[in-house]
CSV table of C-alpha atoms in Angstrom, one decimal:
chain,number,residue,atom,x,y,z
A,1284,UNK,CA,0.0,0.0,0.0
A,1285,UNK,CA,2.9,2.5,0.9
A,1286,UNK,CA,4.5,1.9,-2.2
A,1287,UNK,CA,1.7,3.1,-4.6
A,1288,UNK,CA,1.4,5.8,-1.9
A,1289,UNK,CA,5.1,6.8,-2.4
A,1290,UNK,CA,4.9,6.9,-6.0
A,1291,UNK,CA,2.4,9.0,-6.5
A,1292,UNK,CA,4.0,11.4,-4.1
A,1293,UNK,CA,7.2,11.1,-6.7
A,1294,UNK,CA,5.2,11.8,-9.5
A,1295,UNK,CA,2.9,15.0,-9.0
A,1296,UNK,CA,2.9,17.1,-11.9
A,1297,UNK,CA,3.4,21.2,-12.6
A,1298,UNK,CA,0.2,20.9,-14.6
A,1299,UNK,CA,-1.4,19.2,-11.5
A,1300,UNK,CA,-1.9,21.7,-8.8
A,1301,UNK,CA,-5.6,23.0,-8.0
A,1302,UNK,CA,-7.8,26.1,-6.5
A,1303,UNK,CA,-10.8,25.1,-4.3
A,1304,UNK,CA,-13.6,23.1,-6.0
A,1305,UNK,CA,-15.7,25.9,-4.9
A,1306,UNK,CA,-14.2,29.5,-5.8
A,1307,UNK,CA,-15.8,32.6,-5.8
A,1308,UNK,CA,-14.0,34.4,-8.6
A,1309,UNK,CA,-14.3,33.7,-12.6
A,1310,UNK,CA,-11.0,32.9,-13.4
A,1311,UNK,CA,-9.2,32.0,-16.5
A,1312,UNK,CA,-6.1,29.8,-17.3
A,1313,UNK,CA,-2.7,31.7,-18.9
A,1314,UNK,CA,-3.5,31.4,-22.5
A,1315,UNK,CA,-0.3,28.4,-22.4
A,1316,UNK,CA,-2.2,26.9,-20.4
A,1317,UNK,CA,-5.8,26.6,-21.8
A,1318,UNK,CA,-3.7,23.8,-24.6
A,1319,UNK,CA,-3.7,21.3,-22.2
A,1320,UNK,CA,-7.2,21.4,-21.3
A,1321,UNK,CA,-8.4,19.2,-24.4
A,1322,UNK,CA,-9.0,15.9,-25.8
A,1323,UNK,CA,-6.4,16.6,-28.4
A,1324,UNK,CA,-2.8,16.8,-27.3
A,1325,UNK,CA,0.6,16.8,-29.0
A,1326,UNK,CA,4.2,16.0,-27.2
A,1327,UNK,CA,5.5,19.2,-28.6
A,1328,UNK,CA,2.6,21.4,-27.1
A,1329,UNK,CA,2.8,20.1,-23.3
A,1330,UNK,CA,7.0,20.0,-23.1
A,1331,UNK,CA,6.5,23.8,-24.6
A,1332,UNK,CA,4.0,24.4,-21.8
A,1333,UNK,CA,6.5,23.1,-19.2
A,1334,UNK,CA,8.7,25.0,-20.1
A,1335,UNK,CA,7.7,28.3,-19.3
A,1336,UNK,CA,9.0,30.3,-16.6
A,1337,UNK,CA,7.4,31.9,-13.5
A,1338,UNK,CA,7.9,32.4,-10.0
A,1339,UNK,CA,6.0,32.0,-7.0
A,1340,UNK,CA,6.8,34.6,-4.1
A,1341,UNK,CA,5.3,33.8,-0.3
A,1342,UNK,CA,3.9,37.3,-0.4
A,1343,UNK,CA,1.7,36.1,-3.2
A,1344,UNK,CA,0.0,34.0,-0.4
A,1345,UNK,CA,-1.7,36.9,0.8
A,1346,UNK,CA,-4.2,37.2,-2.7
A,1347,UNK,CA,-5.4,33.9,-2.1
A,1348,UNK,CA,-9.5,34.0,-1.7
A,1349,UNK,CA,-10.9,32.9,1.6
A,1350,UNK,CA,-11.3,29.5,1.8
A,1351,UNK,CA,-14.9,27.7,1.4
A,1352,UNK,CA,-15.7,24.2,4.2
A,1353,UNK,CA,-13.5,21.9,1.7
A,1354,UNK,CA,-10.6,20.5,3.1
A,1355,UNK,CA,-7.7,20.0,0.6
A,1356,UNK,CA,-5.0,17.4,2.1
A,1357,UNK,CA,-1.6,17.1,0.3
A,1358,UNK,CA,1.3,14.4,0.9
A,1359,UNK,CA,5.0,14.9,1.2
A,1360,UNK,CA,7.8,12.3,1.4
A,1361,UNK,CA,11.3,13.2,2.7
A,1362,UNK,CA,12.1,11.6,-0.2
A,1363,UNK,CA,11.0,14.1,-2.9
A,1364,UNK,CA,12.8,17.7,-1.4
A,1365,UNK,CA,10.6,19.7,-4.2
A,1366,UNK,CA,7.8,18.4,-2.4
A,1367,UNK,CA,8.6,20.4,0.8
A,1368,UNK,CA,9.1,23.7,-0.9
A,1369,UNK,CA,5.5,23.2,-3.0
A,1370,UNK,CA,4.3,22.8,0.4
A,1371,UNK,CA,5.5,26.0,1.6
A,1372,UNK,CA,4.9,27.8,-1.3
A,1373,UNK,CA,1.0,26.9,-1.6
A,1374,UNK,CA,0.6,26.3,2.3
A,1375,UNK,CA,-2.5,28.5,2.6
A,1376,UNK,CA,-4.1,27.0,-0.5
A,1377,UNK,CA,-4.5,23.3,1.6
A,1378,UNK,CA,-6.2,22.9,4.7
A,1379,UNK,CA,-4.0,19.3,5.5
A,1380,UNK,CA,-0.3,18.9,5.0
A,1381,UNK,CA,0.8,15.4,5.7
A,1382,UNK,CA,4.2,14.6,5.7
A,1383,UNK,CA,5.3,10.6,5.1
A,1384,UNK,CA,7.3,10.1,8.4
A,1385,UNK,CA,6.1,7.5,10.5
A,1386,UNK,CA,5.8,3.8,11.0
A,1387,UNK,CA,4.5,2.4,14.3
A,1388,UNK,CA,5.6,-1.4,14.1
A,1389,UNK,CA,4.4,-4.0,16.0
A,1390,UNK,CA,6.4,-7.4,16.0
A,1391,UNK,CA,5.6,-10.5,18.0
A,1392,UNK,CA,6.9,-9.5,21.1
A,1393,UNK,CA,4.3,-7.3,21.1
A,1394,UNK,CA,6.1,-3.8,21.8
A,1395,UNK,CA,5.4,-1.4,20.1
A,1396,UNK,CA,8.2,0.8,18.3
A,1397,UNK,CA,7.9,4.2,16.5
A,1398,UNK,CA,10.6,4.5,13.9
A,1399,UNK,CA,10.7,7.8,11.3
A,1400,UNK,CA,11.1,10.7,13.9
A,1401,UNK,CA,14.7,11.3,11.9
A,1402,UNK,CA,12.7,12.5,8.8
A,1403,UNK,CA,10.8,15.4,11.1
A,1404,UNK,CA,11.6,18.3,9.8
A,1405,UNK,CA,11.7,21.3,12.3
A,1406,UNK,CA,12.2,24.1,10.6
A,1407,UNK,CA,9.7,23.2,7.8
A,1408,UNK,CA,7.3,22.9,10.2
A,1409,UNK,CA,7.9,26.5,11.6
A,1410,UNK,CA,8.1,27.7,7.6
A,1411,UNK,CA,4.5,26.0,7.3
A,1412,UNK,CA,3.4,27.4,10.9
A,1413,UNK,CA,4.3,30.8,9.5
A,1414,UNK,CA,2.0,30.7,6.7
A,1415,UNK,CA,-0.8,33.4,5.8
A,1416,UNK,CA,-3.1,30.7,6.1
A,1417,UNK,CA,-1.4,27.7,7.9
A,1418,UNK,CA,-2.6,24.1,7.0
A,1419,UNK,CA,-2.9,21.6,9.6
A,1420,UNK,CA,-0.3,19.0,9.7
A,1421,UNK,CA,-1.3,15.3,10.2
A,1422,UNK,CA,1.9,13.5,9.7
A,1423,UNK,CA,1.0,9.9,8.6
A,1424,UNK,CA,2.0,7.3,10.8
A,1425,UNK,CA,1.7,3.1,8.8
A,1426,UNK,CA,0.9,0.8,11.3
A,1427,UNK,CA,2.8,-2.7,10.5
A,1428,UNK,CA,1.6,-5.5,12.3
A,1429,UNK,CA,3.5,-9.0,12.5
A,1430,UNK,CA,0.9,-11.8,12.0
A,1431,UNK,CA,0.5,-12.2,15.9
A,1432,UNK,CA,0.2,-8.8,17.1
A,1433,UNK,CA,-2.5,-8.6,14.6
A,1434,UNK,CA,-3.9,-12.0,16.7
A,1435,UNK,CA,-3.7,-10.0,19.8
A,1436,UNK,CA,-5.1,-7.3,19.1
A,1437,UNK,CA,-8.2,-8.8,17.0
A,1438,UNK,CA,-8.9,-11.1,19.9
A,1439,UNK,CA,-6.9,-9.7,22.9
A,1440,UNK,CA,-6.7,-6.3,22.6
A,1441,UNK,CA,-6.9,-5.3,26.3
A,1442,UNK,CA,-4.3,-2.8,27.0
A,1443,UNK,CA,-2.8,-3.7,23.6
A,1444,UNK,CA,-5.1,-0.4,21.5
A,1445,UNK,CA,-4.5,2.1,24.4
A,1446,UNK,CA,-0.6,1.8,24.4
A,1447,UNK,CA,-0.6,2.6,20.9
A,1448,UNK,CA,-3.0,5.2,21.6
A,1449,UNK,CA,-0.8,6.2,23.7
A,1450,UNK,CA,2.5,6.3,21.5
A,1451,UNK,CA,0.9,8.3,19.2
A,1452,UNK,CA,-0.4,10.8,21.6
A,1453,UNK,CA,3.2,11.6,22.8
A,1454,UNK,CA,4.8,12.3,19.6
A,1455,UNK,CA,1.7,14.4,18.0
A,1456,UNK,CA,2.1,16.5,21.7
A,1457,UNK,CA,5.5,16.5,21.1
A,1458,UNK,CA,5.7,18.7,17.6
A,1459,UNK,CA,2.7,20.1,18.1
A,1460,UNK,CA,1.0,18.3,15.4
A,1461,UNK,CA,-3.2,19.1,14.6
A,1462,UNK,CA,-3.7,15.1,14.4
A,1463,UNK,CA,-2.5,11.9,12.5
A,1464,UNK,CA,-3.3,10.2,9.5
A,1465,UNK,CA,-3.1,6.8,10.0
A,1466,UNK,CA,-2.7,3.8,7.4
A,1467,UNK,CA,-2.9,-0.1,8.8
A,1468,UNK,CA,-3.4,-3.4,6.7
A,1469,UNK,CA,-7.7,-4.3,6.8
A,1470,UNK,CA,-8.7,-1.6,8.4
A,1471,UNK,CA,-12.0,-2.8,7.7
A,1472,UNK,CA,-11.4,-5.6,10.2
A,1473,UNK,CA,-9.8,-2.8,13.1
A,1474,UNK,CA,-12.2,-0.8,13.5
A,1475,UNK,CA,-12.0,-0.7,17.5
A,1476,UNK,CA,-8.6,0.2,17.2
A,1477,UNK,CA,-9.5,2.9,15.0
A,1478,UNK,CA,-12.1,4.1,17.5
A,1479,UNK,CA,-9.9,4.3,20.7
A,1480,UNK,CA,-7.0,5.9,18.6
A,1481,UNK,CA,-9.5,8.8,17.2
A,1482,UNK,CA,-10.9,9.0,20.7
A,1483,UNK,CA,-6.9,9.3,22.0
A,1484,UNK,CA,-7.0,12.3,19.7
A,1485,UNK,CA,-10.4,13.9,20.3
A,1486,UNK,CA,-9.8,14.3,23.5
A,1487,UNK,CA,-6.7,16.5,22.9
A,1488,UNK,CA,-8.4,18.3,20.3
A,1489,UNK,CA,-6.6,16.7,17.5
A,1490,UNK,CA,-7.6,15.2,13.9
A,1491,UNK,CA,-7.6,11.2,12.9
A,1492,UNK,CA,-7.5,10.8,8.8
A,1493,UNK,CA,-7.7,7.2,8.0
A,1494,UNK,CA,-6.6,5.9,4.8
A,1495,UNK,CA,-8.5,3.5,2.9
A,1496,UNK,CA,-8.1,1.1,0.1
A,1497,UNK,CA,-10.6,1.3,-2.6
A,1498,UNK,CA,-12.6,-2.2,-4.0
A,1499,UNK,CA,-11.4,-3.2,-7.4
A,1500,UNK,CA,-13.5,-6.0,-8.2
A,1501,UNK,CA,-16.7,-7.1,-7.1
A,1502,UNK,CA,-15.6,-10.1,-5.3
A,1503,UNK,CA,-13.8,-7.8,-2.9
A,1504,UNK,CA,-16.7,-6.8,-1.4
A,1505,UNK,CA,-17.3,-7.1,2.6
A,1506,UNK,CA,-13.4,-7.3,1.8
A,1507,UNK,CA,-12.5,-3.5,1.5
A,1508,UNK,CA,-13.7,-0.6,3.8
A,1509,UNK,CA,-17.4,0.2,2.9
A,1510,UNK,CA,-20.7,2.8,4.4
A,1511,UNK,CA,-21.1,0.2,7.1
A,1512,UNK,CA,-17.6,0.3,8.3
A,1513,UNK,CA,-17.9,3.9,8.2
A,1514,UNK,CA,-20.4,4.1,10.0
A,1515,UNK,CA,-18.8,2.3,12.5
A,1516,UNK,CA,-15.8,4.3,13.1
A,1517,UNK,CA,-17.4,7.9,12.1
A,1518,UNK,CA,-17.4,9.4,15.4
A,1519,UNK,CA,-14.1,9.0,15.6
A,1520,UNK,CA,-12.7,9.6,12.7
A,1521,UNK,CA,-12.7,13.1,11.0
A,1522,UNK,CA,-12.0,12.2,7.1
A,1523,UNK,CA,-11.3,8.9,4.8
A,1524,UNK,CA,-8.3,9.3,2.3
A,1525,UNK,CA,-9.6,7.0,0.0
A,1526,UNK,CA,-6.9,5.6,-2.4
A,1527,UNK,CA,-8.5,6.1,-5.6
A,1528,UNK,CA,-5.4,4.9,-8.0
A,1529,UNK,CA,-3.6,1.8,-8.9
A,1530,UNK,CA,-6.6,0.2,-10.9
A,1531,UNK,CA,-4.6,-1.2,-13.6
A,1532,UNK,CA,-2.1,-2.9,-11.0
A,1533,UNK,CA,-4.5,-4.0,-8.8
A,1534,UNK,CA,-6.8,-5.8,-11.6
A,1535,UNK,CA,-3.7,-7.3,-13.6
A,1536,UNK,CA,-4.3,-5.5,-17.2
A,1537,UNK,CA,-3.2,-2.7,-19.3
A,1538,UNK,CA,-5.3,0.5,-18.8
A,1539,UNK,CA,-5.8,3.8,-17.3
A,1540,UNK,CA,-4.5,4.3,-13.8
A,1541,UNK,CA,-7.9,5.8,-12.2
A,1542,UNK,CA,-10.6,5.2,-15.1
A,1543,UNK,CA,-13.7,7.8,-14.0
A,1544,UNK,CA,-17.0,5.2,-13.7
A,1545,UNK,CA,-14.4,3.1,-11.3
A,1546,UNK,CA,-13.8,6.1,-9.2
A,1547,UNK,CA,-17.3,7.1,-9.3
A,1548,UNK,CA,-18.3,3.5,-8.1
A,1549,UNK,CA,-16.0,3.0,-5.4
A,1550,UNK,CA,-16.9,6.6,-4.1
A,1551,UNK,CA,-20.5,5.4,-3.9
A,1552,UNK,CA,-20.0,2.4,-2.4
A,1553,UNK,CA,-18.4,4.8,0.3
A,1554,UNK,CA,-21.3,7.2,0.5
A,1555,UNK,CA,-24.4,5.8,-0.1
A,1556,UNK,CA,-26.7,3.4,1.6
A,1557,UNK,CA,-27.2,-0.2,-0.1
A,1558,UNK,CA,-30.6,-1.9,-0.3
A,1559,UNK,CA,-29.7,-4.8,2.3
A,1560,UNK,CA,-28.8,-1.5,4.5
A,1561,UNK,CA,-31.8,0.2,4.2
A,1562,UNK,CA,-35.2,-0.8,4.0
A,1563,UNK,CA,-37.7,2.0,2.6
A,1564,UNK,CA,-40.7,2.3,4.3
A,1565,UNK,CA,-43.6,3.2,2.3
A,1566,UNK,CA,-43.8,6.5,2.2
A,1567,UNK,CA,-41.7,7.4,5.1
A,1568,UNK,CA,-40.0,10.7,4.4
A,1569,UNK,CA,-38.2,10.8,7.9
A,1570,UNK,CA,-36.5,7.5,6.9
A,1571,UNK,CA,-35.8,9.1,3.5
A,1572,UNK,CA,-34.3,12.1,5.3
A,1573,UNK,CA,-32.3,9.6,7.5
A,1574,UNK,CA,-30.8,8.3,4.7
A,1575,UNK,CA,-30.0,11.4,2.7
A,1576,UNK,CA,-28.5,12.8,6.6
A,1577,UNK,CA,-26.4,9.8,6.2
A,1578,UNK,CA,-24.9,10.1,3.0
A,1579,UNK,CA,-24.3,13.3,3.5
A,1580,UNK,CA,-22.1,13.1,6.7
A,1581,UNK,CA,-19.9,9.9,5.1
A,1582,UNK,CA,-19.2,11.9,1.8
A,1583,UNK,CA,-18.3,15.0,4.0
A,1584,UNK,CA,-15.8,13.0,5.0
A,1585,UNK,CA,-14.6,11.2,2.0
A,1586,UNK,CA,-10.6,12.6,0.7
A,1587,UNK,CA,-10.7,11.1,-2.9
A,1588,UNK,CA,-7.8,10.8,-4.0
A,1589,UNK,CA,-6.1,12.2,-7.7
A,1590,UNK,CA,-3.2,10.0,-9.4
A,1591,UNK,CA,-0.6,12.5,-10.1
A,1592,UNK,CA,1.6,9.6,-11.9
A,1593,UNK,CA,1.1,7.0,-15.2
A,1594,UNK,CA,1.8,3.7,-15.8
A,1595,UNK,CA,3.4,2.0,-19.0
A,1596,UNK,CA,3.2,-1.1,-20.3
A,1597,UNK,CA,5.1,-3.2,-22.8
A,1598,UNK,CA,5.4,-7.0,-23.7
A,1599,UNK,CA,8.8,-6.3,-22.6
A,1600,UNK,CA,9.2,-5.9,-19.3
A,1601,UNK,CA,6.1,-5.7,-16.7
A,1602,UNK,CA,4.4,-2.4,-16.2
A,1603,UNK,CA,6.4,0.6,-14.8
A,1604,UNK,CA,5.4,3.7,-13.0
A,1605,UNK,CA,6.4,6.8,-14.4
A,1606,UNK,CA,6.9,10.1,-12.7
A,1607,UNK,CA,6.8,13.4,-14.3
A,1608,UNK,CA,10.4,13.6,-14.9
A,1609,UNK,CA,10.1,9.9,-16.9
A,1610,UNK,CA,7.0,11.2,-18.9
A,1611,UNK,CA,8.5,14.4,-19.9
A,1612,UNK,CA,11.6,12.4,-21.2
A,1613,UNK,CA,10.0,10.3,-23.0
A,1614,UNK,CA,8.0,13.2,-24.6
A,1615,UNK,CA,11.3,14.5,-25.7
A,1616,UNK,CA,12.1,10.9,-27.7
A,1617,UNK,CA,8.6,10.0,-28.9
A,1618,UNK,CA,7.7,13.8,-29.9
A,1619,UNK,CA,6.1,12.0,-33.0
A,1620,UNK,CA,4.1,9.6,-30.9
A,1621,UNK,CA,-0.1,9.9,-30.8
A,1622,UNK,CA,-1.5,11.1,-27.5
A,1623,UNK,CA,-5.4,9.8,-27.8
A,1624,UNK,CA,-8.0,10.8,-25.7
A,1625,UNK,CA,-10.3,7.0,-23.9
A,1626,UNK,CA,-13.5,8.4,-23.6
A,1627,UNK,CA,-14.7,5.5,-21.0
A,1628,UNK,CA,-12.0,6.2,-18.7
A,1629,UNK,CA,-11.6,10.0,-19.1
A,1630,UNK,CA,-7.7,9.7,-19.4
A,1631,UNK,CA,-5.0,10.6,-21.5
A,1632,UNK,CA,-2.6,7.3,-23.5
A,1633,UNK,CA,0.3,8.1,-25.2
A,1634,UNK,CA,1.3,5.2,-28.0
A,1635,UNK,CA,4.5,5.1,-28.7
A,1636,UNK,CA,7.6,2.7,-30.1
A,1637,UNK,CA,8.2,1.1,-26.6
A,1638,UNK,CA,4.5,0.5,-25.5
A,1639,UNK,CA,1.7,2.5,-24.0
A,1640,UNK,CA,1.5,5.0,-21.3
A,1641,UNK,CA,-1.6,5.9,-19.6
A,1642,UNK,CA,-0.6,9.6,-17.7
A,1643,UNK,CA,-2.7,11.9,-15.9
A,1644,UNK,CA,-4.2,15.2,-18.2
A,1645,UNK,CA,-5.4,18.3,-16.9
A,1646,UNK,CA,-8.8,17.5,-18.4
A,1647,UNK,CA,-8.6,13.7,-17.0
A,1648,UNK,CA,-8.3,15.7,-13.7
A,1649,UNK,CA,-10.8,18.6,-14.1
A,1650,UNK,CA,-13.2,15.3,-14.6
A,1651,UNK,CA,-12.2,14.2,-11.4
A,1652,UNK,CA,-12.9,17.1,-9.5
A,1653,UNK,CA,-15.8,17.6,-10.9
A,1654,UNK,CA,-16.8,13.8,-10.0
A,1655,UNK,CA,-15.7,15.1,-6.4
A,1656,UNK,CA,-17.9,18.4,-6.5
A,1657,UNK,CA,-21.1,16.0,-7.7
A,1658,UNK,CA,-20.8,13.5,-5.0
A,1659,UNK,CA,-20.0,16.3,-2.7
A,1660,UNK,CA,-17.1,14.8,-1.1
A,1661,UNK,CA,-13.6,16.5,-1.0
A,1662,UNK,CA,-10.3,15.8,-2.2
A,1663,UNK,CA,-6.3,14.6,-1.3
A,1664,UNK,CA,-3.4,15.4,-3.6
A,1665,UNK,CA,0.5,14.6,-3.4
A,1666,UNK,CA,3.2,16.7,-3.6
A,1667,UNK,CA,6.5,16.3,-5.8
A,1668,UNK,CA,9.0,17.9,-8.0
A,1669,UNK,CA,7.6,20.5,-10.3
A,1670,UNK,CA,7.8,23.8,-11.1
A,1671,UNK,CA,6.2,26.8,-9.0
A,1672,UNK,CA,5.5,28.7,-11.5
A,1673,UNK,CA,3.2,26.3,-13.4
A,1674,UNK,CA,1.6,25.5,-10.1
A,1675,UNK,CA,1.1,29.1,-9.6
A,1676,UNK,CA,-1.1,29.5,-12.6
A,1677,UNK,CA,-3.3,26.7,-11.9
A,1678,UNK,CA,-3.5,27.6,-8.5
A,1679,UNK,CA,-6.0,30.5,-9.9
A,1680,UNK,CA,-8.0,28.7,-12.3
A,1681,UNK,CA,-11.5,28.5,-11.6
A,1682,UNK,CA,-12.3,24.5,-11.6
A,1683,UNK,CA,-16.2,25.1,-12.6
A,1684,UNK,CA,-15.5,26.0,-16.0
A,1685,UNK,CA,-12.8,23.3,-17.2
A,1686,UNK,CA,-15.0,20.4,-18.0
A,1687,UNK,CA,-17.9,20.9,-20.8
């Protein structure tokens, strides 16, 4: 799970980088950037878009609009340094900052070890804390559980769920951090670990983001986090990073990375009520209005998550994740190569001598958002190495427009 997590972070794009879903102001895109918004593109037209120039001052922090109730949460790994800057550049356009730090393991011995505090980054923090507008950070901690720990805690968990409560407590006291974000193996199936870990937090004041894996096929069901296991844990847990990505991996084929009626599918299955969950009554409009309450609180909580990254596939070698850097050099080579527009999946594939690559589009990604504004659920994003500049511009574009 960390690994598609991490690439994604090493992979966000200068084309990728977004204003609230629901601005005020009628924006429009620098005229070399409305190219990229179509179904049409040509190698030569995007590295020529890259390539411009800008700059990003703090100062320019200060024009920003007034944020609206969605909550924005970007990703940084100490392993991508351009991630940290983009960070502090946009700060007050992101309401969540979650740097990649932690990992609370759990061996058989059954104590419990916090390894990553080497990667925490003081003096970012302060730069971040100093913002016009400073974002929360919820560092993510992964939980790794040996096969017996998991054991004991399933079926033994007394004492067991409030030391790492506990653990995890100290170190967000510690740096002063707004909460955690916190990723385990089936968390469908630790729920009441989930619950006396949020509760660990509420009761400092602090924020619990839990990371979820999406359902790729339909015989994952009751398999993967669902409404009912959302409801179970909602109290406690203040937003669901849902990891809406990896669906050509995860179902062994070639084809888009995040194809549009997937996500729009696994967001439902996260938001709405299923017939075996809810039985309609007649006529009843208080049950009706149960329902829609309901829906509307779980998809208030929903992060879906963007692939900032593309796969490419070949009968040579098995598929391979490419970052921006990779796709932009490969641009360069294949400038004569066809980018064609799969209607189905709303993305972008570029064809070329050494296979296919399926890479995120700004239009692919205005679909996206707008997916995210229809469901009414709100979004997650990952940092990486791309220039400020580029981000800048898209930073005030006005998503309502993009998608016809």
């Amino acid at each position: 799970m960390i690994l598609s997590l991490a690439l994604i972070i090493l992979c966000f794009g200068r084309v990728y980088a977004f204003n609230t879903l629901f601005s005020t102001p009628n924006c429009q895109l620098n005229a070399d950037l409305r190219g990229l918004n179509a179904q049409k593109l040509d190698p030569p037209i995007i590295l020529k878009t890259v390539a411009q120039p800008g700059s990003c001052s703090s100062s320019e922090q200060i024009r920003y609009e007034k944020p609206e109730d969605s909550i924005k949460l970007a990703y940084v790994t100490p392993w991508n340094g351009r991630g940290y800057d983009l960070a502090k550049w946009f700060a007050s356009k992101f309401t969540h900052i979650s740097p990649v730090w932690y990992q609370l393991v759990l061996e058989d011995n059954m104590k419990p070890e916090l390894r990553g505090g080497h990667d925490v980054d003081q003096v970012w923090l302060q730069e971040l804390k100093s913002a016009y507008r400073p974002p929360k950070v919820i560092p993510r901690v992964q939980l790794q559980l040996s096969q017996k720990a998991a054991e004991t805690i399933l079926y033994y968990p007394q004492g067991q769920t409030e030391h790492l409560a506990d653990i995890l407590v100290a170190e967000v006291e510690k740096y002063g951090y707004d909460g955690v974000t916190l990723e385990l193996p089936a968390p469908h199936v630790f729920t009441a670990l989930i619950r006396r870990i949020g509760d660990a937090l509420h009761d400092i004041e602090k924020e619990l983001v839990l990371v979820i894996p999406p359902q790729h096929t339909r015989e994952q069901y009751g398999m993967v986090f669902n409404a009912n296991h959302i409801d179970e844990v909602v109290d406690e847990v203040d937003y669901f990073s849902v990891m809406t990505y990896d669906h050509a991996g995860a179902v062994g084929r070639e084809g888009p990375n995040s194809p549009l009626p997937w996500m729009e599918e696994v967001v439902g299955g996260l938001v709405l009520d299923t017939k075996d969950d809810f039985e309609y009554v007649g006529d009843d409009l208080d049950e009706e209005v149960d329902r829609e309450d309901r829906e509307k609180v779980r998809a208030r909580k929903i992060l879906m998550g963007l692939p900032f990254y593309g796969y490419r596939f070949s009968r040579a070698r098995a598929p391979e994740a490419y970052t921006a850097s990779n796709y932009l050099d490969l641009l360069k080579k294949e400038s004569r190569s066809s980018i064609s527009w799969d209607e189905l999946s709303k993305e972008h594939r570029l064809v070329g001598s050494g296979g296919s690559l399926w890479y995120p589009s700004m239009l692919s990604l205005l679909y996206r958002l707008q997916l995210a504004e229809e469901k009414g659920v709100v979004w997650e994003l990952l940092f990486g190495s791309w220039d400020r500049g580029w981000t800048n511009s898209l930073m005030s574009f006005n998503m309502r427009q993009s998608v016809s």
